Tab-separated table of C-alpha atoms and ligand atoms in Angstrom:
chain	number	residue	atom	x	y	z
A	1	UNK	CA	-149.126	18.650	-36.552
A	2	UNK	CA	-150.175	19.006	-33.206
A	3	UNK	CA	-150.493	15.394	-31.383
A	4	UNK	CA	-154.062	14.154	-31.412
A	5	UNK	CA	-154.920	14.573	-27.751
A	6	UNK	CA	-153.973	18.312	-27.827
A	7	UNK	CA	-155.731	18.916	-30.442
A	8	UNK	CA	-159.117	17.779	-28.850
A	9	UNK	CA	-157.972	18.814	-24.849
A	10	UNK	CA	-158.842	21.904	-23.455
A	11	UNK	CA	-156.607	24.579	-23.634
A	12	UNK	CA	-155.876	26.820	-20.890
A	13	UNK	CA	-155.407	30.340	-22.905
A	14	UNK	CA	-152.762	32.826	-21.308
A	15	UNK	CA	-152.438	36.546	-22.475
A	16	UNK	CA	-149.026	38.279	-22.594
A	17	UNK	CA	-147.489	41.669	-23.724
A	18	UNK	CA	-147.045	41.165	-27.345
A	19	UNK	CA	-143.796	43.750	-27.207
A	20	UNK	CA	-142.454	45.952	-24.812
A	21	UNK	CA	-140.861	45.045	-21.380
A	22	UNK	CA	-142.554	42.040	-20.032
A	23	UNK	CA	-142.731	40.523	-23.628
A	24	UNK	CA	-138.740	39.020	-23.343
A	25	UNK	CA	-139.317	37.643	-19.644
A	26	UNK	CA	-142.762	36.522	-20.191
A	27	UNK	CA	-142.062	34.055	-23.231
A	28	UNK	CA	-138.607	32.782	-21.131
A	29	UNK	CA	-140.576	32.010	-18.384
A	30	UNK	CA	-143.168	30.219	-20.648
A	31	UNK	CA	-139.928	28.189	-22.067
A	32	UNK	CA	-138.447	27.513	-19.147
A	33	UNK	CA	-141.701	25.926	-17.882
A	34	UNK	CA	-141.208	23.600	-21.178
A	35	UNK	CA	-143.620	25.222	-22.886
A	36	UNK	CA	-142.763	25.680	-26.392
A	37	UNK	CA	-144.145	28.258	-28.750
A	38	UNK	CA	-144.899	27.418	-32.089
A	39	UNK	CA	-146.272	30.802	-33.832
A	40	UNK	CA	-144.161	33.647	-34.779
A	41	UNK	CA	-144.396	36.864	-32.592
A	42	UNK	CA	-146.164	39.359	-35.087
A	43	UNK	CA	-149.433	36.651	-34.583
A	44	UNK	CA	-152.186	37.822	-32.156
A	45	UNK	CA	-152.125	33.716	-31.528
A	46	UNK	CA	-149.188	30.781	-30.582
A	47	UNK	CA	-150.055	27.588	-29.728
A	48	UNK	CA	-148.060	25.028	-27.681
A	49	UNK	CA	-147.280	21.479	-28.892
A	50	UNK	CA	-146.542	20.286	-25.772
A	51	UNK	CA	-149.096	21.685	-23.115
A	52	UNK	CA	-152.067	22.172	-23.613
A	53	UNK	CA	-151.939	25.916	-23.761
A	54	UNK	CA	-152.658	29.047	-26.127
A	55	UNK	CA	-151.097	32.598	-26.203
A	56	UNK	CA	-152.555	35.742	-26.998
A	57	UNK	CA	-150.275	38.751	-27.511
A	58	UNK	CA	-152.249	41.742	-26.323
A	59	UNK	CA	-150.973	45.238	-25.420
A	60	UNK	CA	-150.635	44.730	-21.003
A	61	UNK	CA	-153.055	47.645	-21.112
A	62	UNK	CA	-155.818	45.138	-22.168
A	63	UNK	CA	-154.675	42.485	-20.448
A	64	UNK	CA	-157.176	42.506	-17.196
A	65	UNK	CA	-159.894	43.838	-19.294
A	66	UNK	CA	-159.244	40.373	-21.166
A	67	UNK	CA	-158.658	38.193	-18.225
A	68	UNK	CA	-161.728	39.514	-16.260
A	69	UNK	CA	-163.811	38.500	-19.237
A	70	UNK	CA	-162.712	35.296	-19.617
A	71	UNK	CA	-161.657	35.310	-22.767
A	72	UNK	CA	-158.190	34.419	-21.421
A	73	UNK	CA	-158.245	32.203	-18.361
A	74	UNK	CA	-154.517	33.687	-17.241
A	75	UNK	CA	-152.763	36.500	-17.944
A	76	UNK	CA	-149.280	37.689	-17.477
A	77	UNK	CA	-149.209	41.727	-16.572
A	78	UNK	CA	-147.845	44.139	-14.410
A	79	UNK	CA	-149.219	44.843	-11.041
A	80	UNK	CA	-149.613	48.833	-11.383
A	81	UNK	CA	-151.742	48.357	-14.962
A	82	UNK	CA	-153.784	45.628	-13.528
A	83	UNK	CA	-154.957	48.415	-9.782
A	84	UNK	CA	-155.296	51.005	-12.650
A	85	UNK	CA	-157.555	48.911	-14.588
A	86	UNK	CA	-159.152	47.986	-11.541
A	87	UNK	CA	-160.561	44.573	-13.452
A	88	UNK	CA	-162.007	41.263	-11.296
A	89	UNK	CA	-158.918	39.426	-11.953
A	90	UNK	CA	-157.041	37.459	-9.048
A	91	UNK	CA	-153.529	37.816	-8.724
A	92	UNK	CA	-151.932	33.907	-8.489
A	93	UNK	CA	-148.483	34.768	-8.172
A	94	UNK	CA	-145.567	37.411	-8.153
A	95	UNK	CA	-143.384	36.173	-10.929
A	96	UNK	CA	-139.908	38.322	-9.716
A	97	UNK	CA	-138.984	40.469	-13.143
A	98	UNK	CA	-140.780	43.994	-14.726
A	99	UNK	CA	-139.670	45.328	-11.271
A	100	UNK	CA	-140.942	49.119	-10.607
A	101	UNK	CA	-142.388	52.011	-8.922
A	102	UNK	CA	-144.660	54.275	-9.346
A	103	UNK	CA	-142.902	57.755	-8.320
A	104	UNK	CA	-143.596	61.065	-7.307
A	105	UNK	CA	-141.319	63.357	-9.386
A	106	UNK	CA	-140.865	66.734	-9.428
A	107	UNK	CA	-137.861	69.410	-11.023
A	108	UNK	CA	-134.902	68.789	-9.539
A	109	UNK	CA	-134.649	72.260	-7.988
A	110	UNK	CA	-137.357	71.982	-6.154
A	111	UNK	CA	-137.705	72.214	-2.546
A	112	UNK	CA	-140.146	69.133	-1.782
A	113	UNK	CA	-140.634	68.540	1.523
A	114	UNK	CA	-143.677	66.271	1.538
A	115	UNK	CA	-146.828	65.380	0.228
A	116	UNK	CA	-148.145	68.864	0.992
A	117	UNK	CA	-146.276	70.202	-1.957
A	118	UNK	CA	-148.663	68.514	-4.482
A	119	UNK	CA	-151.781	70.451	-3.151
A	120	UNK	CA	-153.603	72.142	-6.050
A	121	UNK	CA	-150.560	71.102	-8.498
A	122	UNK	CA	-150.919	69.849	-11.746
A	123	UNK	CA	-149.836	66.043	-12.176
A	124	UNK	CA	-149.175	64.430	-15.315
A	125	UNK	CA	-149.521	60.840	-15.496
A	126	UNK	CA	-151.070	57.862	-17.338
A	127	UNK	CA	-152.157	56.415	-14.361
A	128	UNK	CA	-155.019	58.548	-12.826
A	129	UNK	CA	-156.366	55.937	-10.635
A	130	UNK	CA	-153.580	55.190	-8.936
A	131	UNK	CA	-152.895	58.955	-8.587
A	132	UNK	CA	-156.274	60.332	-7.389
A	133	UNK	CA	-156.068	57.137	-4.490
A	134	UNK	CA	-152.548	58.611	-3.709
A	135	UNK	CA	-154.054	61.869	-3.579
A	136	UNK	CA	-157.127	61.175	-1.809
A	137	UNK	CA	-154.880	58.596	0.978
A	138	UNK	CA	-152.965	62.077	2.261
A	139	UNK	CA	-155.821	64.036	1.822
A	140	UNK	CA	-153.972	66.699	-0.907
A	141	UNK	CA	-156.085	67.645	-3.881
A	142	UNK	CA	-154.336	68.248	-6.689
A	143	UNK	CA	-155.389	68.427	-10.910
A	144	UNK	CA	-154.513	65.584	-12.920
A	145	UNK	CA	-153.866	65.646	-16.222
A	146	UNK	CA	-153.398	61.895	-17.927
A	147	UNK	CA	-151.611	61.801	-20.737
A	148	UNK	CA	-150.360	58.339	-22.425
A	149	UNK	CA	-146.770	58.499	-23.024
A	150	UNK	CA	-143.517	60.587	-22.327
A	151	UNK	CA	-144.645	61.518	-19.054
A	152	UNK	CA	-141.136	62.844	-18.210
A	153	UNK	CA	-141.151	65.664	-20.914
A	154	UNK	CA	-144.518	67.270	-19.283
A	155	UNK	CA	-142.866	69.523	-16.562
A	156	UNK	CA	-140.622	70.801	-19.498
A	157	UNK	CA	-143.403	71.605	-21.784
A	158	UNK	CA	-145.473	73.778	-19.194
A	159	UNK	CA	-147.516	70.936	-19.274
A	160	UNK	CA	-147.659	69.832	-15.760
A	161	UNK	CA	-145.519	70.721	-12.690
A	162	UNK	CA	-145.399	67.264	-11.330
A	163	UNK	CA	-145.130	63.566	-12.644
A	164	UNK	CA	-146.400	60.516	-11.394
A	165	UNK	CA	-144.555	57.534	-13.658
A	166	UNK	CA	-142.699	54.149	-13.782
A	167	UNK	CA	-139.168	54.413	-12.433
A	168	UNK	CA	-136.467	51.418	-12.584
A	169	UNK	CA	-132.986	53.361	-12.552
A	170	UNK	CA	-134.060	56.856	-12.531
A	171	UNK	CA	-132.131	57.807	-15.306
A	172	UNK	CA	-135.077	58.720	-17.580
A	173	UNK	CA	-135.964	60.982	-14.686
A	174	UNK	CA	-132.070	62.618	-14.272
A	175	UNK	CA	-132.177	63.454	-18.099
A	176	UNK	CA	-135.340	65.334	-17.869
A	177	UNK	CA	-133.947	67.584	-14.737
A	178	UNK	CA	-136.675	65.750	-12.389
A	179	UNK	CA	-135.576	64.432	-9.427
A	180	UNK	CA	-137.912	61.546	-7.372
A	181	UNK	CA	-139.604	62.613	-3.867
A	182	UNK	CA	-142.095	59.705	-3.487
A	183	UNK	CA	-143.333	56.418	-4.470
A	184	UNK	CA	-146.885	55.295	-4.935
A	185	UNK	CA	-146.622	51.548	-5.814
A	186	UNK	CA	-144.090	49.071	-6.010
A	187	UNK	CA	-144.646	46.975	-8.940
A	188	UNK	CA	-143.435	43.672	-10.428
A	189	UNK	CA	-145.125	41.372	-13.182
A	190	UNK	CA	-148.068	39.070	-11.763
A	191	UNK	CA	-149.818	36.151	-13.159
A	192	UNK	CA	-153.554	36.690	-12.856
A	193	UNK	CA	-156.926	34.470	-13.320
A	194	UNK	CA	-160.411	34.423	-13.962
A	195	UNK	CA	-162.209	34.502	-10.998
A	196	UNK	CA	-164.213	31.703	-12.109
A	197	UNK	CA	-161.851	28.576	-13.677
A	198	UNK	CA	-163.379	25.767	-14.906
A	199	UNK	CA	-162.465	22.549	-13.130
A	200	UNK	CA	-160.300	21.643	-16.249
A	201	UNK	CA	-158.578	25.125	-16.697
A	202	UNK	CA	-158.050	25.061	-13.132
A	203	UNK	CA	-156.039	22.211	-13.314
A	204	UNK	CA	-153.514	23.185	-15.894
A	205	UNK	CA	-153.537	26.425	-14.332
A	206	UNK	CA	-152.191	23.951	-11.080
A	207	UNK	CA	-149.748	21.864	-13.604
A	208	UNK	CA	-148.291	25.301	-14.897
A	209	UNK	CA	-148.206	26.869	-11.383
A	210	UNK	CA	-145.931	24.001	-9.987
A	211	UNK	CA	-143.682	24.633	-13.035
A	212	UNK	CA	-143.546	28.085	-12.463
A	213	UNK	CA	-142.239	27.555	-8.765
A	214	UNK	CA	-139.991	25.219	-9.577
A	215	UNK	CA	-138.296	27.880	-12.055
A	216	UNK	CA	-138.217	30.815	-9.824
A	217	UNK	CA	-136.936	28.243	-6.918
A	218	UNK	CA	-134.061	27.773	-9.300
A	219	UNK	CA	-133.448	31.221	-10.702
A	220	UNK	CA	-132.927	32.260	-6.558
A	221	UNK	CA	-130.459	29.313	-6.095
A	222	UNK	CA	-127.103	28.446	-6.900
A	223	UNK	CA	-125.636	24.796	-6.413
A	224	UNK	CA	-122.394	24.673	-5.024
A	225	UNK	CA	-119.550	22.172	-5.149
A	226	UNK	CA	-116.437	22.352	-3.227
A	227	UNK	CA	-113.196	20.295	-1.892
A	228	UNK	CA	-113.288	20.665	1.836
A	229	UNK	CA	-110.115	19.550	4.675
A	230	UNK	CA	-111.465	17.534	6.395
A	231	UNK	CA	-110.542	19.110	9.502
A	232	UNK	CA	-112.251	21.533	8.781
A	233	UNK	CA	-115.755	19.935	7.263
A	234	UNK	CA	-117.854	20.611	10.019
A	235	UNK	CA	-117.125	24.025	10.063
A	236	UNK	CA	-117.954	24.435	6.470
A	237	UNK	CA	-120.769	22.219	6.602
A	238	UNK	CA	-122.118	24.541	9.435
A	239	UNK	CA	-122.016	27.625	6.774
A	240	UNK	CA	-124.191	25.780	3.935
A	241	UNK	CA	-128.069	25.288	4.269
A	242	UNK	CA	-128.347	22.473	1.273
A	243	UNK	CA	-131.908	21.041	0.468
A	244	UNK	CA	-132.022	18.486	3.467
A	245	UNK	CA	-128.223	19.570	4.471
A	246	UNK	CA	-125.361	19.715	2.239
A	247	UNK	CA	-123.991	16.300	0.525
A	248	UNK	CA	-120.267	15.026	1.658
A	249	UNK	CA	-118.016	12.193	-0.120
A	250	UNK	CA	-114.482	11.485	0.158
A	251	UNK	CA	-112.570	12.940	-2.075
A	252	UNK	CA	-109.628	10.449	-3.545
A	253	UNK	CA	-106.990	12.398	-2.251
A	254	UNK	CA	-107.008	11.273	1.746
A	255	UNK	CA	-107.871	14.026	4.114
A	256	UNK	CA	-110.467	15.879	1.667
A	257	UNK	CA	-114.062	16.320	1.464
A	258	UNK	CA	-116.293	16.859	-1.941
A	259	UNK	CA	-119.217	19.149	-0.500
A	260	UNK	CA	-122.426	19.892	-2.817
A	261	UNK	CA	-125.038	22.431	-1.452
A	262	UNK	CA	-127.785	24.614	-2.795
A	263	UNK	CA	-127.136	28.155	-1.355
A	264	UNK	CA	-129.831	31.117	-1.977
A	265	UNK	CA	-128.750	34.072	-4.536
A	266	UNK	CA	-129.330	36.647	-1.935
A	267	UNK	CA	-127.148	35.108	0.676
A	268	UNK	CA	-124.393	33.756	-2.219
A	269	UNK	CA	-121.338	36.144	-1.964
A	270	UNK	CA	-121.494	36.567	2.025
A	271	UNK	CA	-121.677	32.554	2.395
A	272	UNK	CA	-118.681	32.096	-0.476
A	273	UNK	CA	-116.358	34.303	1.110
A	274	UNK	CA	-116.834	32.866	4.676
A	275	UNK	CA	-116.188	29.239	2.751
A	276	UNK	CA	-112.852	30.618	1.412
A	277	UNK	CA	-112.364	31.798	4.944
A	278	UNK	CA	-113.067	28.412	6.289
A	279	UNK	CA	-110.088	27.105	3.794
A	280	UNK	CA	-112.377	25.439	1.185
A	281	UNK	CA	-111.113	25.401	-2.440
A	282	UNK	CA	-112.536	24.650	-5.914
A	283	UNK	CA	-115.718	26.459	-5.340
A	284	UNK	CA	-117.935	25.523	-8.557
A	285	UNK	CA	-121.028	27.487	-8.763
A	286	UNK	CA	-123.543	25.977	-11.270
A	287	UNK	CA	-127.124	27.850	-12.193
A	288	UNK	CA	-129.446	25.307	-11.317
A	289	UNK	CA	-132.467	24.509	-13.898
A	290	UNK	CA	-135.255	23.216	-11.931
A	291	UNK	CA	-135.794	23.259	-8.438
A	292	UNK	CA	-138.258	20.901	-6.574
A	293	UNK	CA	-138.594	20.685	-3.141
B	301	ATP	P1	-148.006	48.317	-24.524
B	301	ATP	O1	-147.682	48.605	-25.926
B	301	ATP	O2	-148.168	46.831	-24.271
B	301	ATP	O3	-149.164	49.120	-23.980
B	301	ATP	P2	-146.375	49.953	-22.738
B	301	ATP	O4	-145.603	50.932	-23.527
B	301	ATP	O5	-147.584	50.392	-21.997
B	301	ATP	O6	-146.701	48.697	-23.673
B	301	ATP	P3	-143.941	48.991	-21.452
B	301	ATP	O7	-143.119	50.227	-21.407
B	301	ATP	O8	-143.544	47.891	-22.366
B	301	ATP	O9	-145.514	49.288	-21.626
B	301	ATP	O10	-144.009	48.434	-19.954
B	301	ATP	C1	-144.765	47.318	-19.624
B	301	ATP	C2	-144.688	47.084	-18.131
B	301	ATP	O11	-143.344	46.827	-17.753
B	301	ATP	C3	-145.103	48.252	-17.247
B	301	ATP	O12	-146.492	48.386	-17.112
B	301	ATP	C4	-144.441	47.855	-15.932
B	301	ATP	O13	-145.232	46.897	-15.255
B	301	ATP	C5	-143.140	47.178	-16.383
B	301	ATP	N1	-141.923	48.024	-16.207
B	301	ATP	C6	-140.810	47.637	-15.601
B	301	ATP	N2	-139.885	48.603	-15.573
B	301	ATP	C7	-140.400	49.650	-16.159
B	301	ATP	C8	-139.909	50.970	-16.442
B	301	ATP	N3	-138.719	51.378	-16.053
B	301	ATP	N4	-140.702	51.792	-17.127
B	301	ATP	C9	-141.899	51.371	-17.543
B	301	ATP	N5	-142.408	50.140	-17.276
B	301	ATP	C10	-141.692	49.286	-16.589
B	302	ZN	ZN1	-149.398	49.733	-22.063
């Protein structure tokens, strides 16, 4: 049983894939926010005993269609389905995974050497907006042909001589003898609103938000915890950013530091390896949970 208040409060209702790529990353996100799911995943419906919030598994294609018309106040979806949809939904915030592009591919024995290639081809996609403002931007016409799924196959069918689809690694591209020439859109997965929040919704949108930031702050940061000479502290101390600036005790061993810092993923391996440089030792590396600056 849900507690009392829940029960009664306003719920702000969030739509996510209900299976396929951004299903996994959505729901961790949702749990690492605290927000626990009660429902199985086969339900079009979970509910949350401990925020006031409800989730509706949806296929991402319906996602802004849903979002626009309030019928979920947030949604969780992909930027290039939410320009192809081209729904009144406002983006609130990049949320770092279902990383992609939209490419430009053509056979890999092509000679492609520009956008002048794709004049009065025919493009097989399943994202015809997108294409035909690609098309339109460099002033090449071209035919499109949409087609919903196994985009890749289309050149080797007769179906179409070019592709326009999602691309992480590019394998799915190698194996089908296509090679990539351009991309249209770089993607990652968004959290959207309503364009019109009630004052209520708005607010939990606010309390989730600050979660949210606080999780992705963590997921790019490392804390770090090492023994330090201390002849050679301020040198090391020099290398690490910390929160405010790194933290220093005496170690009980005289003539050694303890040093805890916060150091950002992208900048971890260069910074480590000037520490061990620098002659520091012990270098712990802990994930960090939350992160609140
Ligand atoms: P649904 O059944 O919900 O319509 P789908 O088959 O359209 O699912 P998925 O393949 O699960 O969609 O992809 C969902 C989203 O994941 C894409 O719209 C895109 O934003 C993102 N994504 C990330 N990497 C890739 C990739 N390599 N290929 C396809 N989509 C990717
Ligand atoms: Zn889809």
């Amino acid at each position: 049983m849900s507690p009392y208040y829940l029960s009664t409060m306003e719920k702000l209702k969030i739509a996510i894939q209900k299976s396929g790529r951004l299903y996994d990353d959505s729901v961790k996100l949702l749990k690492d926010c605290g927000i626990d799911l009660k429902n199985g995943v086969n339900k079009l419906k979970a509910e949350c005993d401990n925020f006031p919030m409800e989730i509706y598994f949806l296929r991402d294609d319906d996602i802004p269609q849903y979002v626009e018309d309030a019928v979920a106040d947030i949604g969780i979806v992909g930027e290039n389905v939410l320009y192809e949809k081209n729904k009144k939904a406002v983006i609130v915030e990049q949320l770092g995974f279902g990383k992609c592009r939209l490419s430009v591919a053509v056979g890999r024995n092509e000679s492609y050497e520009g956008v002048e290639y794709l004049r009065g081809k025919r493009i097989a996609t399943s994202y015809p907006v997108l294409v035909q403002q690609y098309l339109d931007k460099h002033g090449v016409p071209a035919e499109i042909q949409e087609i919903s799924g196994s985009v890749e196959i289309a050149p080797g069918i007769g179906l179409a001589d070019v592709i326009v689809d999602l691309v992480s690694s590019g394998s799915t591209l190698f194996m089908n003898g296509l090679k990539e020439v351009e991309t249209v859109l770089r993607s990652q997965a968004v959290l959207v609103r309503n364009e019109q929040l009630g004052a209520e919704q708005q607010r939990l949108l606010e309390k989730f938000l600050f979660r949210i930031r606080a999780v992705k702050k963590a997921r790019n940061n490392k804390y770090v915890l090492l023994n330090a000479p201390n002849d050679k502290l301020s040198e090391i101390v020099g290398m690490l950013p910390g929160m405010k600036s790194p933290t220093v005790l005496p170690l009980a061993e005289a003539g050694w530091s303890s040093v805890h810092s916060v150091i950002s993923e992208n900048d971890f391996w260069d910074i480590i390896e000037k520490l061990k440089g620098a002659g520091a030792q012990g270098i712990l590396v802990v994930p960090i949970e939350k992160m609140i600056i």
